[in-house]
Coordinates of C-alpha atoms in Angstrom, one line a residue:
X10 CA -22.1 11.3 7.3
X11 CA -21.0 9.4 4.2
X12 CA -22.9 10.3 1.1
X13 CA -25.0 7.8 -1.0
X14 CA -23.5 6.3 -4.1
X15 CA -23.5 8.7 -7.1
X16 CA -25.9 8.2 -10.0
X17 CA -24.3 6.6 -13.1
X18 CA -23.0 9.2 -15.6
X19 CA -25.0 9.6 -18.8
X20 CA -23.9 7.5 -21.7
X21 CA -21.6 8.9 -24.4
X22 CA -23.0 10.0 -27.6
X23 CA -23.8 13.1 -29.7
X24 CA -26.9 14.0 -27.8
X25 CA -26.6 17.0 -25.5
X26 CA -27.5 16.8 -21.8
X27 CA -31.2 16.9 -21.2
X28 CA -30.9 19.5 -18.4
X29 CA -30.3 23.2 -19.0
X30 CA -26.9 24.5 -17.8
X31 CA -28.6 26.6 -15.2
X32 CA -29.7 23.4 -13.4
X33 CA -26.1 22.2 -13.0
X34 CA -24.4 23.6 -9.9
X35 CA -20.7 24.0 -9.8
X36 CA -18.8 23.4 -6.6
X37 CA -18.6 26.4 -4.3
X38 CA -14.8 26.2 -4.4
X39 CA -14.7 27.1 -8.1
X40 CA -13.8 30.7 -8.8
X41 CA -16.6 32.6 -10.4
X42 CA -15.1 34.9 -13.1
X43 CA -16.5 36.1 -16.4
X44 CA -14.0 34.0 -18.3
X45 CA -11.8 31.1 -17.6
X46 CA -9.0 29.6 -19.6
X47 CA -9.5 26.0 -20.6
X48 CA -7.7 23.3 -18.6
X49 CA -7.0 20.2 -20.6
X50 CA -8.1 17.0 -18.8
X51 CA -7.5 13.5 -20.2
X52 CA -10.8 11.7 -20.7
X53 CA -12.0 8.4 -22.2
X54 CA -14.1 8.0 -25.3
X55 CA -16.6 5.2 -25.5
X56 CA -14.0 3.1 -27.3
X57 CA -11.5 3.5 -24.4
X58 CA -9.3 6.0 -26.4
X59 CA -7.9 9.1 -24.7
X60 CA -8.9 12.6 -25.8
X61 CA -8.5 16.0 -24.2
X62 CA -11.5 17.7 -22.8
X63 CA -11.5 21.3 -21.6
X64 CA -13.1 22.6 -18.5
X65 CA -15.0 25.8 -19.2
X66 CA -17.1 28.0 -17.0
X67 CA -20.8 27.6 -17.2
X68 CA -22.3 30.8 -18.5
X69 CA -25.9 31.8 -17.9
X70 CA -27.6 30.8 -21.2
X71 CA -31.2 31.3 -22.2
X72 CA -33.5 28.9 -20.2
X73 CA -34.2 26.7 -23.3
X74 CA -30.5 26.5 -24.4
X75 CA -29.2 23.0 -24.0
X76 CA -25.7 22.7 -22.5
X77 CA -23.1 20.0 -22.1
X78 CA -22.1 19.0 -18.6
X79 CA -18.5 20.0 -17.8
X80 CA -16.0 17.4 -16.8
X81 CA -14.7 17.2 -13.2
X82 CA -12.4 19.9 -12.0
X83 CA -8.7 19.5 -12.4
X84 CA -6.8 17.7 -9.6
X85 CA -5.2 21.0 -8.7
X86 CA -8.7 22.3 -7.7
X87 CA -9.3 21.4 -4.0
X88 CA -12.6 19.4 -3.5
X89 CA -12.5 19.7 0.3
X90 CA -11.2 22.3 2.7
X91 CA -7.7 22.2 4.0
X92 CA -8.7 21.4 7.6
X93 CA -11.0 18.6 6.5
X94 CA -8.3 17.3 4.2
X95 CA -5.9 17.0 7.1
X96 CA -8.5 15.2 9.2
X97 CA -9.3 12.8 6.4
X98 CA -5.6 12.0 5.7
X99 CA -5.1 11.4 9.4
X100 CA -8.1 9.0 9.6
X101 CA -7.0 7.1 6.5
X102 CA -3.5 6.9 7.9
X103 CA -4.8 5.4 11.1
X104 CA -6.9 3.0 9.0
X105 CA -3.8 1.9 7.0
X106 CA -1.8 1.6 10.2
X107 CA -4.4 -0.9 11.6
X108 CA -4.3 -2.6 8.2
X109 CA -0.6 -3.3 8.7
X110 CA -0.9 -4.0 12.4
X111 CA -3.4 -6.8 11.7
X112 CA -1.3 -8.0 8.7
X113 CA 2.1 -8.0 10.3
X114 CA 1.3 -9.2 13.8
X115 CA 1.5 -12.8 12.6
X116 CA 5.3 -12.2 11.8
X117 CA 6.2 -11.7 15.5
X118 CA 3.9 -14.5 16.6
X119 CA 5.3 -16.9 14.0
X120 CA 7.6 -18.8 16.4
X121 CA 4.9 -19.3 19.1
X122 CA 2.4 -20.4 16.5
X123 CA 5.0 -22.8 14.9
X124 CA 5.7 -24.4 18.3
X125 CA 2.0 -24.5 19.3
X126 CA 0.7 -26.0 16.1
X127 CA 3.8 -28.0 15.1
X128 CA 4.3 -26.6 11.6
X129 CA 7.3 -26.2 9.4
X130 CA 8.9 -23.0 8.0
X131 CA 7.3 -23.8 4.6
X132 CA 3.9 -23.9 6.3
X133 CA 4.7 -20.7 8.1
X134 CA 5.5 -19.1 4.8
X135 CA 2.2 -20.3 3.4
X136 CA 0.3 -18.9 6.4
X137 CA 2.0 -15.5 6.2
X138 CA 2.2 -15.4 2.4
X139 CA 0.4 -17.3 -0.2
X140 CA -2.8 -18.1 1.8
X141 CA -3.2 -14.4 2.6
X142 CA -1.9 -13.1 -0.8
X143 CA -4.2 -15.1 -3.0
X144 CA -7.4 -13.7 -1.6
X145 CA -5.9 -10.3 -1.0
X146 CA -4.9 -10.0 -4.7
X147 CA -7.9 -11.8 -6.0
X148 CA -10.4 -9.5 -4.3
X149 CA -8.4 -6.3 -4.8
X150 CA -9.4 -5.7 -8.4
X151 CA -13.1 -6.4 -8.1
X152 CA -13.3 -4.1 -5.0
X153 CA -11.4 -1.4 -6.9
X154 CA -13.8 -1.6 -9.8
X155 CA -16.6 -1.1 -7.3
X156 CA -14.7 1.9 -5.8
X157 CA -14.5 3.5 -9.3
X158 CA -18.3 3.4 -9.5
X159 CA -19.8 3.6 -6.0
X160 CA -19.3 5.2 -2.6
X161 CA -15.7 4.6 -1.6
X162 CA -16.3 5.6 2.0
X163 CA -18.7 2.7 2.5
X164 CA -16.3 0.3 0.8
X165 CA -13.3 1.2 2.9
X166 CA -15.4 1.1 6.1
X167 CA -16.8 -2.3 5.3
X168 CA -13.3 -3.6 4.4
X169 CA -11.9 -2.3 7.8
X170 CA -14.7 -4.0 9.7
X171 CA -14.2 -7.3 7.8
X172 CA -10.4 -7.6 8.4
X173 CA -10.8 -6.6 12.1
X174 CA -13.4 -9.3 12.8
X175 CA -11.2 -11.9 11.0
X176 CA -8.2 -10.9 13.0
X177 CA -10.1 -11.6 16.2
X178 CA -11.1 -15.0 14.7
X179 CA -7.4 -15.8 14.2
X180 CA -7.1 -16.0 18.0
X181 CA -9.9 -18.6 18.1
X182 CA -8.3 -20.9 15.5
X183 CA -7.9 -24.5 16.8
X184 CA -5.7 -25.8 14.0
X185 CA -3.4 -24.8 11.1
X186 CA -6.3 -25.1 8.7
X187 CA -8.7 -22.8 10.6
X188 CA -5.9 -20.3 11.2
X189 CA -5.3 -20.2 7.4
X190 CA -9.0 -19.7 6.8
X191 CA -9.1 -16.8 9.2
X192 CA -6.0 -15.2 7.7
X193 CA -7.7 -15.5 4.3
X194 CA -10.6 -13.5 5.7
X195 CA -8.2 -10.8 6.8
X196 CA -6.8 -10.7 3.3
X197 CA -10.3 -10.2 1.8
X198 CA -11.0 -7.3 4.1
X199 CA -7.6 -5.6 3.6
X200 CA -7.9 -5.8 -0.2
X201 CA -10.3 -2.8 0.0
X202 CA -8.0 -0.5 1.9
X203 CA -5.0 0.6 -0.1
X204 CA -6.4 1.2 -3.6
X205 CA -9.5 2.9 -2.3
X206 CA -7.5 5.0 0.2
X207 CA -5.1 6.1 -2.5
X208 CA -7.9 7.1 -4.8
X209 CA -9.6 9.1 -2.1
X210 CA -6.4 10.9 -1.2
X211 CA -5.7 11.7 -4.8
X212 CA -9.1 13.4 -5.0
X213 CA -8.7 15.2 -1.7
X214 CA -5.2 16.5 -2.5
X215 CA -3.8 18.9 -5.2
X216 CA -1.4 17.3 -7.7
X217 CA 1.7 19.2 -6.4
X218 CA 1.2 17.7 -2.9
X219 CA 0.1 14.2 -3.9
X220 CA 3.4 12.4 -3.3
X221 CA 3.7 13.8 0.2
X222 CA 0.1 13.0 1.0
X223 CA 0.4 9.4 -0.3
X224 CA 3.8 9.0 1.5
X225 CA 2.0 10.1 4.7
X226 CA -0.7 7.5 4.1
X227 CA 2.0 4.9 3.5
X228 CA 3.5 5.7 6.9
X229 CA 0.8 3.5 8.2
X230 CA 3.0 0.6 7.1
X231 CA 5.9 1.3 9.5
X232 CA 3.6 2.6 12.3
X233 CA 1.3 -0.4 12.0
X234 CA 4.4 -2.7 11.9
X235 CA 5.7 -1.0 15.1
X236 CA 2.4 -1.6 16.9
X237 CA 2.0 -5.1 15.6
X238 CA 5.5 -6.2 16.4
X239 CA 5.8 -4.5 19.8
X240 CA 2.3 -5.1 21.1
X241 CA 2.1 -8.6 19.6
X242 CA 5.4 -9.6 21.2
X243 CA 4.6 -8.2 24.6
X244 CA 1.0 -9.5 24.7
X245 CA 2.1 -13.0 23.4
X246 CA 4.8 -13.3 26.2
X247 CA 2.3 -12.3 28.9
X248 CA -1.0 -13.9 27.7
X249 CA -0.3 -16.0 24.6
X250 CA -0.5 -15.5 20.9
X251 CA -4.3 -16.0 20.7
X252 CA -4.9 -13.0 23.0
X253 CA -2.6 -10.9 20.9
X254 CA -4.9 -11.4 17.9
X255 CA -8.0 -10.5 20.0
X256 CA -6.5 -7.3 21.4
X257 CA -5.2 -6.0 18.1
X258 CA -8.4 -6.8 16.1
X259 CA -11.0 -5.0 18.2
X260 CA -10.0 -1.3 17.6
X261 CA -10.7 -1.6 13.9
X262 CA -14.3 -2.4 14.4
X263 CA -14.9 0.9 16.2
X264 CA -12.8 2.8 13.6
X265 CA -15.0 1.5 10.8
X266 CA -18.0 3.2 12.3
X267 CA -16.0 6.5 12.6
X268 CA -15.0 6.2 8.9
X269 CA -18.6 5.6 7.8
X270 CA -19.9 8.6 9.7
X271 CA -17.2 11.2 9.0
X272 CA -15.4 10.6 5.7
X273 CA -16.8 12.3 2.7
X274 CA -17.0 11.0 -0.9
X275 CA -15.4 13.7 -3.0
X276 CA -17.4 12.7 -6.0
X277 CA -20.5 14.2 -4.4
X278 CA -19.0 17.7 -5.1
X279 CA -18.0 17.0 -8.7
X280 CA -20.0 17.9 -11.8
X281 CA -21.0 14.7 -13.6
X282 CA -19.0 13.6 -16.6
X283 CA -20.6 13.3 -20.0
X284 CA -18.2 10.5 -20.9
X285 CA -18.8 7.1 -19.4
X286 CA -16.4 5.9 -16.8
X287 CA -13.7 3.7 -18.1
X288 CA -14.4 0.0 -18.5
X289 CA -12.0 -2.6 -17.3
X290 CA -10.9 -3.4 -20.8
X291 CA -10.2 0.3 -21.5
X292 CA -8.1 0.5 -18.3
X293 CA -5.9 -2.4 -19.3
X294 CA -5.7 -1.1 -22.9
X295 CA -4.5 2.2 -21.5
X296 CA -2.1 0.8 -19.0
X297 CA -0.6 -1.5 -21.6
X298 CA 0.9 1.6 -23.3
X299 CA 2.4 2.9 -20.1
X300 CA 5.9 1.4 -19.9
X301 CA 6.6 3.5 -16.7
X302 CA 3.6 1.8 -15.0
X303 CA 5.0 -1.7 -15.5
X304 CA 8.5 -0.8 -14.5
X305 CA 7.4 0.9 -11.3
X306 CA 4.9 -1.9 -10.5
X307 CA 7.3 -4.8 -11.0
X308 CA 10.1 -2.8 -9.2
X309 CA 7.7 -2.4 -6.3
X310 CA 6.9 -6.1 -6.5
X311 CA 10.6 -6.9 -6.2
X312 CA 10.8 -4.8 -3.1
X313 CA 7.7 -6.4 -1.7
X314 CA 9.0 -9.9 -2.4
X315 CA 12.1 -9.1 -0.3
X316 CA 10.3 -7.2 2.5
X317 CA 7.4 -9.7 2.9
X318 CA 9.8 -12.6 2.4
X319 CA 12.1 -11.5 5.2
X320 CA 9.5 -10.2 7.7
X321 CA 8.4 -13.5 9.3
X322 CA 11.9 -14.9 9.4
X323 CA 14.0 -12.0 10.8
X324 CA 12.4 -12.5 14.2
X325 CA 12.9 -16.2 13.9
X326 CA 16.5 -15.6 13.0
X327 CA 17.2 -13.6 16.1
X328 CA 15.4 -16.1 18.4
X329 CA 17.2 -19.1 16.9
X330 CA 20.7 -17.6 16.5
X331 CA 20.9 -15.0 19.3
X332 CA 18.5 -16.6 21.8
X333 CA 20.9 -16.6 24.8
X334 CA 21.9 -13.0 24.4
X335 CA 18.2 -11.9 24.0
X336 CA 17.1 -13.8 27.1
X337 CA 19.8 -12.0 29.1
X338 CA 18.7 -8.6 27.8
X339 CA 15.0 -9.5 28.6
X340 CA 15.9 -10.5 32.1
X341 CA 17.2 -6.9 32.8
X342 CA 13.8 -5.5 31.8
X343 CA 11.4 -8.2 33.0
X344 CA 10.7 -9.3 29.4
X345 CA 10.8 -12.6 27.6
X346 CA 12.6 -13.2 24.4
X347 CA 9.7 -12.6 22.0
X348 CA 8.9 -9.3 23.6
X349 CA 12.5 -8.1 23.3
X350 CA 12.7 -9.0 19.6
X351 CA 9.2 -7.5 19.0
X352 CA 10.1 -4.2 20.6
X353 CA 13.5 -4.0 18.9
X354 CA 12.2 -4.7 15.4
X355 CA 9.1 -2.6 16.1
X356 CA 11.1 0.5 17.0
X357 CA 13.2 0.1 13.9
X358 CA 10.1 -0.4 11.7
X359 CA 8.1 2.4 13.4
X360 CA 10.7 5.1 13.8
X361 CA 13.0 4.7 10.9
X362 CA 10.3 3.2 8.6
X363 CA 8.0 6.2 9.2
X364 CA 10.9 8.6 8.6
X365 CA 11.7 6.7 5.4
X366 CA 8.2 7.0 4.1
X367 CA 8.0 10.7 4.9
X368 CA 11.4 11.4 3.4
X369 CA 10.6 9.6 0.2
X370 CA 7.5 11.7 -0.4
X371 CA 9.3 14.9 0.5
X372 CA 12.3 14.3 -1.7
X373 CA 10.2 13.1 -4.6
X374 CA 7.9 16.2 -4.5
X375 CA 10.9 18.5 -4.1
X376 CA 13.0 17.2 -7.0
X377 CA 10.2 15.9 -9.2
X378 CA 8.9 19.5 -9.4
X379 CA 12.0 20.2 -11.5
X380 CA 12.5 16.7 -13.1
X381 CA 9.9 13.9 -12.9
X382 CA 12.7 11.4 -13.2
X383 CA 13.3 11.8 -9.5
X384 CA 10.4 9.4 -9.0
X385 CA 12.6 6.7 -10.5
X386 CA 16.0 7.7 -9.1
X387 CA 14.9 7.9 -5.4
X388 CA 13.6 4.3 -5.1
X389 CA 16.5 2.9 -7.2
X390 CA 19.2 4.3 -5.0
X391 CA 17.2 3.3 -1.9
X392 CA 17.0 -0.3 -3.1
X393 CA 20.7 -0.6 -3.6
X394 CA 22.3 1.0 -0.5
X395 CA 20.9 -1.3 2.2
X396 CA 22.1 -4.6 0.7
X397 CA 25.6 -4.8 2.3
X398 CA 24.3 -3.6 5.7
X399 CA 21.6 -6.3 5.8
X400 CA 24.0 -9.1 4.9
X401 CA 26.4 -7.9 7.6
X402 CA 23.5 -7.9 10.1
X403 CA 22.9 -11.6 9.4
X404 CA 26.6 -12.5 9.9
X405 CA 27.7 -10.6 13.0
X406 CA 27.7 -12.5 16.3
X407 CA 25.9 -9.9 18.4
X408 CA 22.1 -9.3 18.5
X409 CA 22.6 -5.6 19.4
X410 CA 25.1 -4.9 16.6
X411 CA 22.8 -6.8 14.2
X412 CA 19.9 -4.5 15.1
X413 CA 22.1 -1.5 14.5
X414 CA 23.1 -2.7 11.1
X415 CA 19.4 -3.1 10.1
X416 CA 18.9 0.7 10.6
X417 CA 20.0 1.7 7.0
X418 CA 17.6 -0.8 5.6
X419 CA 14.6 0.5 7.6
X420 CA 15.7 4.1 6.9
X421 CA 15.8 3.6 3.2
X422 CA 13.3 0.8 2.8
X423 CA 10.2 2.9 2.5
X424 CA 11.6 5.6 0.2
X425 CA 9.9 4.0 -2.7
X426 CA 6.3 4.3 -1.4
X427 CA 5.7 8.0 -2.1
X428 CA 7.3 8.2 -5.5
X429 CA 5.9 4.9 -6.8
X430 CA 2.4 5.4 -5.6
X431 CA 2.2 9.0 -6.8
X432 CA 3.6 7.9 -10.2
X433 CA 0.9 5.2 -10.6
X434 CA -1.9 7.7 -9.7
X435 CA -0.4 10.3 -12.1
X436 CA 0.0 8.0 -15.0
X437 CA -3.8 7.6 -15.5
X438 CA -6.9 9.8 -15.6
X439 CA -9.0 10.4 -12.5
X440 CA -11.6 7.7 -13.4
X441 CA -9.0 5.0 -13.6
X442 CA -7.1 5.7 -10.4
X443 CA -8.6 3.1 -8.1
X444 CA -8.5 0.4 -10.8
X445 CA -4.9 1.3 -11.8
X446 CA -3.9 1.3 -8.2
X447 CA -5.5 -2.1 -7.7
X448 CA -3.8 -3.6 -10.7
X449 CA -0.4 -2.4 -9.4
X450 CA -1.2 -3.7 -5.9
X451 CA -2.4 -7.0 -7.3
X452 CA 1.0 -7.5 -9.1
X453 CA 3.0 -6.1 -6.2
X454 CA 1.3 -8.2 -3.5
X455 CA 1.0 -11.4 -5.6
X456 CA 4.8 -11.2 -6.0
X457 CA 5.5 -10.0 -2.5
X458 CA 2.8 -11.5 -0.2
X459 CA 2.0 -14.5 -2.4
X460 CA 5.6 -15.8 -2.9
X461 CA 8.0 -13.8 -0.8
X462 CA 7.7 -15.6 2.6
X463 CA 6.9 -18.9 0.9
X464 CA 10.2 -18.9 -1.1
X465 CA 12.3 -17.7 1.9
X466 CA 10.7 -20.4 4.0
X467 CA 11.5 -23.0 1.4
X468 CA 15.1 -21.8 1.3
X469 CA 15.3 -22.0 5.1
X470 CA 14.0 -25.5 5.1
X471 CA 16.3 -26.4 2.3
X472 CA 19.4 -25.1 4.0
X473 CA 18.2 -26.7 7.2
X474 CA 18.0 -30.2 5.8
X475 CA 20.7 -29.9 3.2
X476 CA 18.2 -30.2 0.4
X477 CA 17.9 -33.9 1.2
X478 CA 21.6 -34.5 1.8
X479 CA 22.4 -34.8 5.5
X480 CA 26.1 -33.9 4.8
X481 CA 25.0 -30.4 3.7
X482 CA 22.4 -29.8 6.5
X483 CA 23.0 -26.6 8.3
X484 CA 20.3 -26.8 10.9
X485 CA 17.4 -24.5 11.6
X486 CA 19.5 -21.5 12.9
X487 CA 22.0 -21.4 10.0
X488 CA 19.2 -22.4 7.5
X489 CA 17.2 -19.2 8.2
X490 CA 20.4 -17.1 8.3
X491 CA 21.5 -18.0 4.8
X492 CA 17.9 -17.9 3.4
X493 CA 17.8 -14.3 4.5
X494 CA 21.3 -13.5 3.0
X495 CA 20.3 -14.9 -0.4
X496 CA 17.0 -12.9 -0.4
X497 CA 18.9 -9.6 0.3
X498 CA 20.9 -9.9 -3.0
X499 CA 17.6 -9.9 -5.0
X500 CA 17.2 -6.1 -4.4
X501 CA 19.4 -5.6 -7.4
X502 CA 16.4 -6.4 -9.6
X503 CA 14.0 -3.7 -8.4
X504 CA 16.8 -1.1 -8.3
X505 CA 17.3 -1.7 -12.1
X506 CA 13.6 -1.5 -12.9
X507 CA 13.2 1.8 -11.0
X508 CA 16.2 3.2 -12.7
X509 CA 14.9 2.3 -16.2
X510 CA 11.6 4.1 -15.5
X511 CA 13.5 7.4 -15.8
X512 CA 13.5 7.1 -19.6
X513 CA 9.7 7.3 -20.0
X514 CA 8.1 8.9 -17.0
X515 CA 8.2 12.5 -18.3
X516 CA 6.4 11.6 -21.4
X517 CA 3.7 9.4 -19.8
X518 CA 2.5 11.4 -16.8
X519 CA -1.0 12.8 -17.5
X520 CA -2.5 14.0 -14.2

């Protein structure tokens, strides 16, 4: 059962805690020895400045002796048991997978929606990008601030229920405007998943295993994409795109109840801090000094711009350019074209994308133990290598060969998740994690979700119509092809930003 929200911590000041030390219970997992060495923990003063606080054992003083409340245990001290940690990570992974299923299903349904509602590629980019991204980013920071103060389990459960209901409503939309409104509702709900989930996992997991745990959580991205693309394509071919939204939205409502009833809020086992939790101004003041944070965040934003920009148009590219070959393949298996493309892209995203996320976390934890600069090297290399393969995939005349050339991109495309997310969580103290994660996700998703697909859609329409000059018009098939080729070259920018983070990450990591 989820715990109730913790009481606000006492205000800072020179007055000692009003309770005797004997009334303050330490978690059962703390070792009880006669003496403990101090563990420095970054804390915030009332003016938002960092200082070091030490965690000491609580001796048994005289009954009338006032004592100061100890700060929370080091991130290396487990707050939950190992079996429960595995259960919680699995449940949060499934939640994140549904997050991406409901977010990405619209990409495989883009062509049927375009035909049914009679919209352009630019409107399609608006539907899959800016309309969703504005509310997703706009609500992310306020929800994260709530998560830094109140029960995160209730917040993530309410978010899951909200986006699932709105996904069902997408299937009931009668016009482009109502579909956009429903997608905005999905964005509001999903804004409470990633930053809150990352903050919970960072409290559940020791520091030395954090990148792997967050990479496992991030595997929800490819698994959710697999389910969204494959199920969405098959269901749309058999029953229409509206039914696909209905079927994929319902499971999240049930999972929200499971999350509310079984996830634990780790703060319930922590000793209260004497210092006040960081205010929003203090968080931004602190982040402003962290050059690594901004390099990592904008690097991830560049990757998101490319990924989200290409996602709704890769399926459209295959259907427009390789439609005849795809129809023949589908005929052998009793499938229609959308189902074939959905399964093909879904397998790539699910199998190779999941392997990529896991590999990124494993490599980062392994090499960062010796040199924290690995957190910058891994995503930099992974951003560069897929560029020529993706461009070749857009130019070859075969659908099957094109799919095969996309494998390196999916295999390396998720390597940045574990290193980047772990770095962002480790660059700030515990009481800033949800807010710092939300700031990073706001920037990342505003760049990626907000403008990625909109810009690629605009490029596609421009190449299609010749930018107003009929002599230069390439048509819808070639238009989307060259829009995707241009977008692939932009990966040089995030690669450079990740690489430059190597210079400062060792000095700026604090937890």
